Amino acid sequence: MTETTTMDTPLSPLANELLREFDEAEKAKKPVEDRFIKSLRQYKGQYDPEIHWNEDKDGNVLGSQIYVRHTKAKCDTLTARLMDLLFPTNGERNWGIAPSPKPSVSPLALEEYKRDHADDEEVKAVVQKGDQDTLIKMVADDAAERMSKVIEDQLTDTGGRPTYQKCSRKVIHDGVVLSTGVLKGPLVERRREDRFVYSQDERGVAKWEMITEEGQPTPYFEQVSPFNVYPDPGALDPSQLLYVWQDHVMTRRDFLDLRHIPGFMEERLRQHITDFPDGDAERRDYETEVRSLGDDTSTSEMKGRYRVLERWGQLTGQQLLDAGLDRDDIEESDTYDAVIWMTKDGTVLKAAPVPVDGVGIPFYFFQPYEDESSFWSESLPEIIRDPQEAINAAARATLDNAAICTGPQIGVNMSALQAGEDPTNVHPFKVWMFESVEDMKSAFQVYTLPSYTKEHMAIMEKFSQVSDEVSVPRFMRGDNAGVDGAGDTASGLSMLMSSATLPIKDTVAKFDSGVTEPFIRALYRWNMRFHDDERIKGDYSVIARGSTSLLAQELMGRRLMEAMSVLFSPALAEQTDREKVYEYVVRALNLPDDIQMDQEEVERQRMQVFMQQKRAELQAVMEELEKKGIPPEQALMQMAQSSMAVLQQANAQGGGPGAMQQPPPMQQGMGPGVAAGAGA
């Protein structure tokens, strides 16, 4: 950003100071933007423009320009794997809220809890004993669960904005591809809802009018592109940040709609539009580079747009007063966490203390590969850049060699040909004209070039393995090609995937510590500040569970699947509770609960199968008796006696069809088939 000046107003000293600060952050970010562009180009499978290709005299590139999109496969696999671990399909939260060891609750919440649970025997017993600590713990647990449900609703019911899960996917994708993903929030907004109202005019004519209503304060959050974030250059990690700038490009309508947000100065917004009716935004260098990746080189889209700068960080009370903040509780000598909105020419549009205490800079950073030497860590494309270039070189060499050795190379003695013969025009049944036999013998020489395809493919495979060692192994996406030994069997591949989960666990932990934990804690503080339900409020601790319970649950699922073949073997089947194993498998594999039948339905179906089996056996026995000439009355009498013995044995063993493990004593004169059939 070029140095700008402002009008000679009381805002000039603060505006100039803040613009100089932004210029420093922007200049420090420029090399990082170049790294982002290079990684994004690698992800999209495009060569850097500074690469020089061999060209002919007409400027045509000689040889192959193939780009093997190895990096995209690695990045997409890691992104999908992290999303699968952090946001399981069964909807389980990757975070939790629990009361502190010594919770504090309001007297109002305490009385409401006792009133709401007046019929609860456990609560009545605690109240009668006068155990205040236990009662407070019960109230705090109930309030924490209510707070969890409120936060869960706020993460999903976003009023048209992307949900927390969708924002997190973009954050994870940016972290993997560009080195850093950024989530911002929670901030305060009053959602404006449009609805139609029926009315009649003075002549009785019906009409519908659309009115706009403002709702209650609502939290919102958003994913922010790392291209648009300019952190304090002196910080090496987010905990050291003094300020963070965000760059916005807005349409005329979006710019003017800022007046609906509390704290914005409407007269300055309108004056700026008057001063710049066609907008003031100019395309930055990185914006041009990013658009060029999609073959977009137009510049007309910047017309009618405005560039606005947003700053979160520390300011003195005097600076806030100079910015136009009119509040009696601001002390000139104190330091405040504040937010400033201003145009690129230095017009301050809003200056206010942060809306939520304890959330001075509402930006949360996900960096899968931390770097102690810089705020901006390495990205996955940077880590596998050398293997990617080696794979591309081997692929180009393979195609170039294949093109050359597809057919023979022909040398032509031009002096041996008659005038007018074109040696480049070769086709079947072509007649060549020679002056003499000697010319015919010396006219052509055919050369066959060797193929090196196997050697080139071996190079590609070798560097693919090198890439696997420093990134995500290929078998994580189901490709076990080149994985010898353990990868040749299903159980061996499962063991490899379990081992590969360990480094993923560390990456999940970084998302937990960088995004989940601080963001959910900030959302909890937002509700303590703005929510009107006192029953959800209390002293809580935020727990990120992505790297603990979710990963442990997945590993348990794999171990259960491996153990089922052992537990259900003939030697151990009688000692294994199949229903319990089934419950654990359903829970560990994130399967829906409704696939499980209740115990009564299980017993009913088991009895139905048992009865069908016995009916078939009885039918076979009766047919056998008829063949032997035994009277049906005698057979039925003996079957009845045998049936009573079967039922008595079943009751002695616990009841139910599964208890009948041994046949009853055989009745004299009846075969085993008759006794078995009597159980029907």
XYZ file of C-alpha atoms in Angstrom:
680
model
C 0.000 0.000 0.000
C 1.370 3.380 -0.951
C 1.752 6.084 1.653
C -1.469 8.067 1.983
C -2.324 11.391 3.552
C -5.515 12.557 5.197
C -7.424 15.769 5.436
C -6.364 18.261 8.083
C -8.886 17.227 10.744
C -8.642 16.149 14.417
C -8.587 12.579 13.074
C -5.379 13.095 11.127
C -2.812 12.217 13.847
C -4.512 8.915 14.732
C -5.320 8.066 11.108
C -1.749 8.690 9.958
C -0.356 6.657 12.850
C -2.635 3.708 12.123
C -1.988 3.849 8.371
C 1.759 3.731 8.993
C 1.187 0.701 11.207
C -0.813 -0.985 8.441
C 1.874 -0.170 5.863
C 4.475 -1.907 8.034
C 2.284 -4.989 8.455
C 1.549 -5.060 4.719
C 5.220 -4.836 3.732
C 6.131 -7.595 6.187
C 3.348 -9.757 4.709
C 4.465 -9.365 1.062
C 6.978 -12.308 1.051
C 4.343 -14.450 2.767
C 1.821 -13.615 0.031
C 4.374 -14.750 -2.559
C 4.657 -18.063 -0.672
C 0.867 -18.375 -0.613
C 0.701 -17.829 -4.386
C 3.421 -20.410 -5.019
C 1.681 -23.009 -2.832
C -1.696 -22.286 -4.415
C -0.188 -22.614 -7.884
C 1.348 -25.951 -6.888
C -2.001 -27.153 -5.521
C -3.737 -26.191 -8.779
C -1.094 -28.012 -10.847
C 0.483 -25.015 -12.591
C 4.137 -24.276 -13.207
C 5.680 -21.048 -11.913
C 5.900 -18.364 -14.613
C 9.650 -17.949 -14.105
C 10.358 -21.456 -15.453
C 12.089 -21.328 -18.863
C 11.090 -23.962 -21.408
C 12.985 -25.072 -24.480
C 11.343 -23.451 -27.476
C 11.761 -23.556 -31.225
C 12.267 -20.505 -33.403
C 8.505 -19.932 -33.539
C 8.152 -19.907 -29.748
C 6.561 -23.350 -29.480
C 7.571 -25.345 -26.402
C 9.604 -28.429 -27.212
C 8.687 -31.396 -25.079
C 6.016 -32.236 -22.520
C 4.609 -29.777 -19.953
C 2.692 -32.333 -17.915
C 2.078 -31.544 -14.230
C 1.243 -34.515 -11.989
C -1.217 -33.198 -9.385
C 0.384 -35.115 -6.566
C 0.119 -32.157 -4.157
C -3.640 -31.804 -4.606
C -4.192 -35.464 -3.711
C -2.109 -35.079 -0.530
C -3.824 -31.844 0.546
C -7.351 -33.096 -0.120
C -6.661 -36.346 1.740
C -5.358 -34.536 4.822
C -8.255 -32.049 4.762
C -10.846 -34.815 4.496
C -9.126 -36.856 7.209
C -9.097 -33.932 9.649
C -12.741 -33.120 8.947
C -13.680 -36.762 9.539
C -11.938 -36.741 12.915
C -13.063 -33.298 14.087
C -16.673 -33.501 12.871
C -17.878 -37.135 13.041
C -20.986 -38.114 11.122
C -22.933 -39.007 14.269
C -22.982 -35.320 15.273
C -20.862 -35.755 18.405
C -19.323 -32.481 19.577
C -15.581 -32.026 19.345
C -15.783 -29.684 22.327
C -17.407 -29.651 25.742
C -18.256 -27.312 28.620
C -17.930 -28.405 32.231
C -18.242 -26.504 35.536
C -15.058 -25.424 37.251
C -13.937 -27.436 40.323
C -15.609 -24.902 42.610
C -18.498 -23.575 40.511
C -20.385 -20.392 41.189
C -24.084 -20.024 40.379
C -26.528 -17.189 40.835
C -29.152 -17.393 43.626
C -31.855 -16.977 40.966
C -30.599 -20.058 39.079
C -30.425 -21.989 42.347
C -34.050 -21.236 43.241
C -35.293 -21.950 39.712
C -33.509 -25.315 39.725
C -35.112 -26.337 43.020
C -38.519 -25.263 41.743
C -38.138 -27.066 38.388
C -36.940 -30.280 40.101
C -39.319 -30.253 43.052
C -40.482 -33.800 42.219
C -36.987 -35.194 41.784
C -36.226 -37.509 44.721
C -32.467 -37.002 44.451
C -32.800 -33.205 44.517
C -35.242 -33.345 47.439
C -32.846 -35.532 49.407
C -29.965 -33.107 48.836
C -32.117 -30.121 49.868
C -33.342 -31.872 53.018
C -29.785 -32.735 54.044
C -28.759 -29.110 53.484
C -25.841 -30.188 51.281
C -25.329 -26.847 49.569
C -22.115 -27.825 47.759
C -23.749 -30.834 46.100
C -26.773 -28.755 45.149
C -24.569 -26.076 43.596
C -22.709 -28.793 41.665
C -26.010 -30.159 40.340
C -27.160 -26.679 39.306
C -23.807 -25.991 37.627
C -23.954 -29.284 35.705
C -27.461 -28.490 34.512
C -26.483 -24.936 33.534
C -23.373 -26.196 31.683
C -25.504 -28.589 29.644
C -27.927 -25.764 28.842
C -25.002 -23.551 27.803
C -23.682 -26.358 25.582
C -27.037 -26.657 23.802
C -27.238 -22.885 23.312
C -23.741 -22.789 21.809
C -24.504 -25.785 19.608
C -27.568 -23.972 18.234
C -25.490 -20.851 17.603
C -22.938 -22.885 15.652
C -25.593 -24.349 13.336
C -28.384 -21.736 13.193
C -26.408 -18.915 11.585
C -29.121 -16.968 9.786
C -27.884 -17.705 6.275
C -24.180 -17.495 7.078
C -21.994 -20.637 6.745
C -22.224 -22.936 9.759
C -19.297 -23.586 12.075
C -18.568 -26.890 10.344
C -18.464 -25.275 6.885
C -16.274 -22.436 8.145
C -13.964 -24.952 9.816
C -13.543 -26.875 6.571
C -12.345 -23.729 4.823
C -10.056 -22.959 7.749
C -8.556 -26.461 7.602
C -8.172 -26.272 3.810
C -6.364 -22.926 4.066
C -4.147 -24.288 6.834
C -3.137 -27.303 4.756
C -2.654 -25.509 1.419
C -1.491 -22.032 2.498
C 0.035 -22.858 5.930
C -2.550 -20.889 7.980
C -6.315 -20.975 8.335
C -8.175 -18.147 10.082
C -11.507 -18.149 11.937
C -12.967 -14.885 13.214
C -15.599 -14.344 15.887
C -17.808 -14.244 17.779
C -18.996 -10.759 16.954
C -22.355 -9.134 17.654
C -25.051 -8.458 15.098
C -28.768 -7.815 15.119
C -30.196 -9.865 12.308
C -32.590 -7.857 10.204
C -35.563 -9.918 9.048
C -37.810 -8.893 6.166
C -41.485 -9.904 6.312
C -44.704 -8.938 4.546
C -47.592 -7.257 6.412
C -51.154 -7.047 5.105
C -52.915 -3.675 5.253
C -55.589 -1.576 3.529
C -55.380 1.998 2.355
C -58.025 4.684 2.951
C -60.056 3.400 -0.006
C -60.090 -0.141 1.351
C -57.698 -1.485 -1.261
C -55.655 -4.403 0.101
C -51.909 -4.307 -0.191
C -48.846 -6.100 1.140
C -45.917 -4.137 2.459
C -42.486 -5.472 3.337
C -41.143 -4.283 6.672
C -37.750 -4.888 8.239
C -37.445 -5.872 11.864
C -34.327 -6.110 13.992
C -33.958 -9.101 16.271
C -32.031 -9.766 19.451
C -28.214 -9.552 19.595
C -26.823 -12.661 17.912
C -23.259 -13.936 17.631
C -21.740 -14.513 14.219
C -18.437 -15.849 12.986
C -16.728 -16.290 9.642
C -13.758 -17.809 7.901
C -11.252 -15.198 6.776
C -8.820 -15.703 3.922
C -5.210 -15.522 5.176
C -4.546 -13.207 2.224
C -6.755 -10.584 3.913
C -5.190 -10.796 7.391
C -2.205 -8.643 8.405
C -0.967 -9.551 11.897
C 1.552 -7.721 14.056
C 4.972 -8.366 12.359
C 6.686 -8.562 15.747
C 4.720 -11.621 16.880
C 5.996 -15.185 16.415
C 2.749 -16.850 17.529
C -0.858 -15.708 18.109
C -0.349 -15.249 21.861
C 2.121 -12.393 21.168
C -0.120 -10.341 18.867
C -0.649 -6.687 19.694
C -3.012 -6.109 16.781
C -4.448 -7.696 13.642
C -5.656 -5.883 10.522
C -8.244 -7.247 8.111
C -8.682 -5.912 4.590
C -12.237 -5.762 3.165
C -13.442 -5.039 -0.358
C -17.114 -4.024 -0.345
C -19.718 -3.065 -2.891
C -21.426 0.296 -2.579
C -24.470 -1.311 -0.920
C -22.401 -3.329 1.577
C -20.374 -0.243 2.430
C -23.487 1.836 3.110
C -25.138 -1.008 5.062
C -22.439 -0.602 7.699
C -24.586 2.227 9.072
C -26.958 -0.372 10.547
C -24.195 -1.728 12.800
C -23.958 0.113 16.142
C -20.964 2.407 16.390
C -20.556 3.273 12.694
C -20.773 6.967 11.813
C -23.357 7.242 9.051
C -22.410 10.767 8.003
C -18.836 9.690 7.294
C -20.017 6.679 5.289
C -22.217 8.882 3.120
C -19.529 11.535 2.745
C -17.017 8.943 1.566
C -19.447 7.683 -1.083
C -19.965 11.271 -2.198
C -16.194 11.809 -2.450
C -15.674 8.504 -4.318
C -18.868 7.754 -6.289
C -17.120 5.086 -8.412
C -15.363 3.447 -5.480
C -11.805 3.708 -4.210
C -10.608 0.086 -4.380
C -7.523 -0.783 -6.380
C -6.368 -4.313 -6.982
C -3.432 -5.442 -4.894
C -0.553 -7.447 -6.357
C -1.613 -10.725 -4.768
C -5.192 -10.265 -6.017
C -3.897 -9.986 -9.566
C -1.760 -13.090 -9.086
C -4.620 -15.124 -7.619
C -6.979 -14.207 -10.435
C -4.343 -15.052 -13.027
C -4.378 -18.639 -11.750
C -7.886 -18.857 -13.168
C -6.963 -17.055 -16.429
C -8.776 -13.922 -15.256
C -6.865 -10.769 -16.090
C -9.747 -8.257 -16.114
C -9.699 -5.227 -13.843
C -13.209 -3.821 -14.336
C -14.651 -5.667 -11.312
C -12.948 -3.198 -8.928
C -15.102 -0.345 -10.177
C -17.801 0.638 -7.676
C -16.048 -1.103 -4.783
C -14.575 0.284 -1.593
C -11.599 -0.910 0.422
C -12.111 -0.792 4.188
C -9.546 -1.603 6.874
C -10.542 -3.210 10.200
C -8.133 -3.239 13.137
C -8.409 -5.216 16.389
C -5.895 -4.565 19.135
C -4.758 -2.240 21.853
C -5.342 1.539 21.828
C -5.019 4.203 24.476
C -8.044 6.054 25.803
C -6.753 9.240 24.178
C -6.631 7.546 20.778
C -10.226 6.380 21.147
C -11.364 9.874 22.108
C -9.464 11.317 19.143
C -11.236 8.828 16.879
C -14.604 10.297 17.877
C -15.705 7.909 20.635
C -17.927 9.900 23.024
C -17.983 7.969 26.315
C -17.515 9.174 29.863
C -15.962 5.915 31.108
C -12.890 6.221 28.852
C -9.714 7.297 30.677
C -7.113 8.991 28.499
C -4.140 7.235 30.100
C -5.610 3.712 30.137
C -5.135 1.065 27.457
C -8.163 -0.647 25.924
C -8.822 -3.545 23.591
C -10.609 -1.793 20.766
C -11.780 -2.133 17.180
C -11.215 0.539 14.521
C -12.797 0.668 11.057
C -11.368 3.129 8.559
C -11.071 3.775 4.855
C -7.757 3.538 3.052
C -7.494 7.352 2.991
C -7.692 7.536 6.792
C -11.356 8.300 7.507
C -12.294 6.585 10.758
C -15.737 4.994 10.393
C -15.991 3.323 13.791
C -14.009 3.277 17.036
C -15.195 1.263 20.028
C -13.972 -0.993 22.817
C -14.317 -4.707 22.092
C -17.877 -5.992 22.675
C -16.843 -9.071 24.696
C -14.504 -8.783 27.668
C -11.482 -11.030 27.328
C -11.761 -11.282 23.534
C -9.419 -8.520 22.449
C -8.401 -10.012 19.077
C -11.136 -12.369 17.784
C -8.918 -14.162 15.243
C -7.994 -17.823 15.672
C -5.240 -19.466 13.634
C -4.850 -23.085 12.521
C -1.308 -23.983 11.489
C -0.749 -27.733 10.881
C 3.042 -27.308 10.671
C 4.249 -24.857 13.298
C 7.427 -22.857 12.767
C 9.281 -21.332 15.716
C 11.154 -18.906 13.442
C 8.121 -17.144 11.937
C 4.478 -16.398 12.582
C 3.635 -17.982 9.212
C 4.486 -21.686 9.238
C 5.182 -24.011 6.325
C 2.359 -25.432 4.230
C 2.016 -28.991 2.993
C 2.807 -27.935 -0.622
C 6.059 -26.374 0.603
C 6.994 -29.538 2.513
C 6.548 -31.802 -0.519
C 7.710 -29.290 -3.160
C 10.981 -31.081 -3.956
C 9.325 -34.518 -4.389
C 6.627 -32.846 -6.505
C 9.230 -31.272 -8.804
C 11.102 -34.591 -9.082
C 7.859 -36.408 -9.976
C 7.067 -33.769 -12.609
C 10.575 -34.038 -14.100
C 10.346 -37.833 -14.292
C 6.869 -37.621 -15.849
C 8.056 -35.136 -18.505
C 11.090 -37.281 -19.269
C 8.856 -40.356 -19.587
C 6.557 -38.722 -22.124
C 9.403 -37.089 -24.062
C 11.267 -40.385 -24.268
C 8.102 -42.263 -25.211
C 7.387 -39.769 -27.982
C 10.897 -40.130 -29.429
C 11.062 -43.926 -29.287
C 7.514 -44.521 -30.517
C 8.849 -44.886 -34.061
C 12.283 -45.019 -35.741
C 14.421 -41.996 -36.478
C 15.218 -41.754 -40.201
C 18.336 -40.167 -41.672
C 18.021 -39.016 -45.306
C 20.793 -38.503 -47.830
C 19.312 -35.616 -49.787
C 21.844 -35.931 -52.623
C 20.605 -39.451 -53.347
C 17.042 -38.341 -54.045
C 15.776 -37.028 -57.343
C 14.906 -33.361 -57.453
C 11.457 -32.647 -56.087
C 11.306 -35.606 -53.678
C 10.031 -34.596 -50.241
C 11.614 -36.870 -47.570
C 9.198 -35.626 -44.893
C 6.192 -36.895 -46.826
C 6.177 -40.560 -45.829
C 3.066 -42.700 -46.386
C 2.187 -46.293 -47.314
C 2.933 -47.383 -50.911
C 4.970 -44.246 -51.573
C 7.261 -44.600 -54.614
C 10.756 -43.145 -54.237
C 12.682 -42.141 -57.377
C 16.465 -42.697 -57.474
C 19.021 -42.114 -60.219
C 21.034 -45.263 -59.471
C 21.210 -48.386 -57.340
C 24.011 -46.824 -55.303
C 21.743 -43.916 -54.429
C 19.023 -46.335 -53.363
C 21.384 -48.119 -50.977
C 22.693 -44.922 -49.386
C 19.483 -42.867 -49.316
C 18.139 -43.781 -45.852
C 19.452 -44.858 -42.483
C 16.965 -45.958 -39.765
C 17.794 -45.547 -36.079
C 15.796 -47.065 -33.176
C 16.156 -45.170 -29.892
C 15.971 -47.029 -26.547
C 13.044 -46.621 -24.116
C 13.704 -45.621 -20.504
C 10.090 -45.751 -19.330
C 10.760 -48.271 -16.549
C 13.627 -46.222 -15.139
C 11.561 -43.019 -15.197
C 8.575 -44.735 -13.563
C 10.874 -46.057 -10.834
C 12.036 -42.491 -10.153
C 8.421 -41.310 -9.872
C 7.585 -44.139 -7.476
C 10.662 -43.437 -5.348
C 9.825 -39.784 -4.879
C 6.187 -40.644 -4.223
C 7.430 -42.742 -1.328
C 9.589 -39.839 -0.136
C 6.486 -37.645 -0.210
C 4.597 -40.279 1.811
C 7.249 -40.155 4.520
C 6.919 -36.393 5.077
C 3.169 -36.011 4.511
C 0.075 -38.219 4.355
C 0.713 -41.841 3.273
C -1.179 -42.840 0.159
C -2.918 -45.745 1.905
C -4.775 -43.140 4.016
C -6.982 -42.591 0.969
C -7.319 -46.322 0.250
C -4.420 -46.693 -2.214
C -2.083 -49.462 -1.058
C -0.085 -49.583 -4.304
C 3.573 -49.943 -3.509
C 2.878 -50.833 0.124
C 4.468 -54.258 0.498
C 4.212 -56.670 3.398
C 1.559 -55.504 5.855
C -0.266 -53.515 3.190
C -1.052 -56.669 1.211
C -3.746 -57.792 3.684
C -6.814 -56.063 5.096
C -5.681 -56.495 8.703
C -2.156 -55.354 7.860
C -3.454 -52.273 6.070
C -5.647 -51.517 9.095
C -2.570 -51.676 11.328
C -0.724 -49.273 9.021
C -3.629 -46.821 9.070
C -3.751 -46.997 12.870
C -0.048 -46.114 13.034
C -0.494 -43.290 10.517
C -3.188 -41.795 12.763
C -0.587 -40.819 15.379
C 0.845 -37.801 13.479
C -2.707 -36.849 12.462
C -3.535 -36.753 16.171
C -0.915 -34.043 16.646
C -2.466 -32.008 13.824
C -5.930 -32.379 15.364
C -4.492 -31.188 18.685
C -3.209 -28.038 16.950
C -6.698 -27.312 15.634
C -8.053 -27.858 19.138
C -5.576 -25.489 20.766
C -5.559 -22.903 17.977
C -9.245 -22.733 17.036
C -11.688 -24.944 18.952
C -10.716 -24.116 22.510
C -10.231 -20.321 22.239
C -13.210 -19.857 19.917
C -15.681 -21.858 22.049
C -14.336 -20.055 25.127
C -14.991 -16.710 23.408
C -18.503 -17.852 22.448
C -19.093 -18.846 26.074
C -18.016 -15.360 27.171
C -20.290 -13.843 24.518
C -23.284 -15.658 26.029
C -22.273 -14.604 29.543
C -22.302 -11.011 28.293
C -25.333 -10.901 25.986
C -27.629 -13.906 26.498
C -30.776 -13.155 28.491
C -31.276 -16.657 29.976
C -29.697 -16.680 33.433
C -30.105 -20.446 33.731
C -27.237 -21.076 31.296
C -24.716 -18.857 33.052
C -21.960 -19.977 35.365
C -18.239 -20.500 35.856
C -17.238 -23.067 33.219
C -14.176 -24.603 31.602
C -14.017 -25.275 27.863
C -12.688 -28.666 26.787
C -11.537 -29.500 23.236
C -12.055 -33.209 22.644
C -10.971 -33.646 19.033
C -7.552 -35.126 19.760
C -8.673 -37.287 22.690
C -12.091 -38.908 22.609
C -12.679 -38.781 18.857
C -9.348 -40.324 17.930
C -9.577 -42.825 20.752
C -13.050 -43.744 19.562
C -11.808 -44.364 16.027
C -8.934 -46.524 17.219
C -11.376 -48.452 19.408
C -13.581 -49.079 16.367
C -10.697 -50.599 14.433
C -9.627 -52.733 17.363
C -13.179 -54.000 17.821
C -13.434 -55.002 14.173
C -10.133 -56.851 14.464
C -11.159 -58.480 17.756
C -14.556 -59.714 16.538
C -12.975 -62.613 14.634
C -11.311 -63.733 17.877
C -14.219 -63.099 20.255
C -16.702 -64.977 18.071
C -14.448 -67.970 17.515
C -15.885 -71.325 18.700
C -13.614 -71.301 21.765
C -14.709 -67.858 23.040
C -18.197 -67.387 21.579
C -19.969 -68.777 24.661
C -18.061 -66.376 26.935
C -18.743 -63.252 24.834
C -21.748 -60.972 25.247
C -22.653 -60.389 21.597
C -25.102 -57.591 22.377
C -22.461 -55.640 24.285
C -19.898 -56.079 21.505
C -22.483 -54.892 18.996
C -23.245 -51.777 21.064
C -19.539 -50.910 21.250
C -19.116 -51.373 17.490
C -22.098 -49.111 16.705
C -20.781 -46.432 19.043
C -17.161 -46.618 17.886
C -17.986 -46.554 14.157
C -20.340 -43.546 14.521
C -23.317 -45.530 13.246
C -26.851 -44.197 13.902
C -28.458 -45.456 17.085
C -31.728 -46.387 15.385
C -30.137 -49.412 13.678
C -30.120 -51.150 17.066
C -33.260 -53.093 18.017
C -34.459 -53.149 21.595
C -34.085 -56.373 23.558
C -37.769 -57.309 23.304
C -37.677 -57.127 19.510
C -34.481 -59.184 19.447
C -36.102 -61.890 21.590
C -39.288 -61.833 19.505
C -37.400 -62.326 16.254
C -35.202 -64.986 17.821
C -38.298 -66.876 19.043
C -39.908 -66.541 15.607
C -36.878 -68.111 13.903
C -36.750 -70.803 16.576
C -40.438 -71.702 16.078
C -40.079 -71.836 12.299
C -37.160 -74.200 12.666
C -39.041 -76.485 15.052
C -42.133 -76.553 12.843
C -40.009 -77.721 9.958
C -38.457 -80.407 12.159
C -41.909 -81.514 13.414
C -43.188 -81.797 9.869
C -40.243 -83.999 8.959
C -40.808 -86.210 12.040
C -44.521 -86.665 11.306
C -43.754 -87.742 7.762
C -41.182 -90.221 9.084
C -43.716 -91.661 11.587
C -46.312 -92.132 8.887
C -43.812 -94.108 6.855
C -43.130 -96.390 9.897
C -46.844 -96.906 10.629
C -46.816 -95.381 14.141
C -50.309 -94.087 15.121
C -50.444 -90.281 15.273
C -52.061 -90.360 18.778
C -49.136 -92.295 20.277
C -46.618 -90.031 18.571
C -48.355 -86.864 19.814
C -48.480 -88.187 23.401
C -44.735 -88.902 23.410
C -44.027 -85.497 21.810
C -46.035 -83.745 24.523
C -44.027 -85.475 27.248
C -40.758 -84.575 25.464
C -41.924 -80.958 25.046
C -42.506 -80.601 28.792
C -38.973 -81.846 29.430
C -37.588 -79.257 26.975
C -39.435 -76.381 28.659
C -38.299 -77.466 32.125
C -34.694 -77.561 30.931
C -35.030 -74.100 29.321
C -36.414 -72.610 32.547
C -33.594 -74.175 34.548
C -31.013 -72.585 32.199
C -32.482 -69.072 32.241
C -35.326 -69.300 29.769
C -35.621 -68.389 26.111
C -34.732 -70.364 22.990
C -31.032 -69.680 23.442
C -31.060 -71.617 26.723
C -31.922 -74.940 25.049
C -28.401 -76.074 24.359
C -28.884 -79.868 25.022
C -31.742 -82.064 23.782
C -34.119 -83.564 26.415
C -33.891 -87.232 27.377
C -34.969 -89.489 24.536
C -38.357 -91.173 24.964
C -38.382 -94.941 24.625
C -39.290 -95.994 21.155
C -38.574 -92.604 19.569
C -35.611 -91.555 17.508
C -33.581 -88.413 18.025
C -35.560 -86.663 15.333
C -38.826 -87.227 17.194
C -37.435 -85.875 20.461
C -36.005 -82.793 18.757
C -39.232 -82.134 16.945
C -41.220 -82.345 20.162
C -39.866 -78.994 21.212
C -42.202 -77.323 18.747
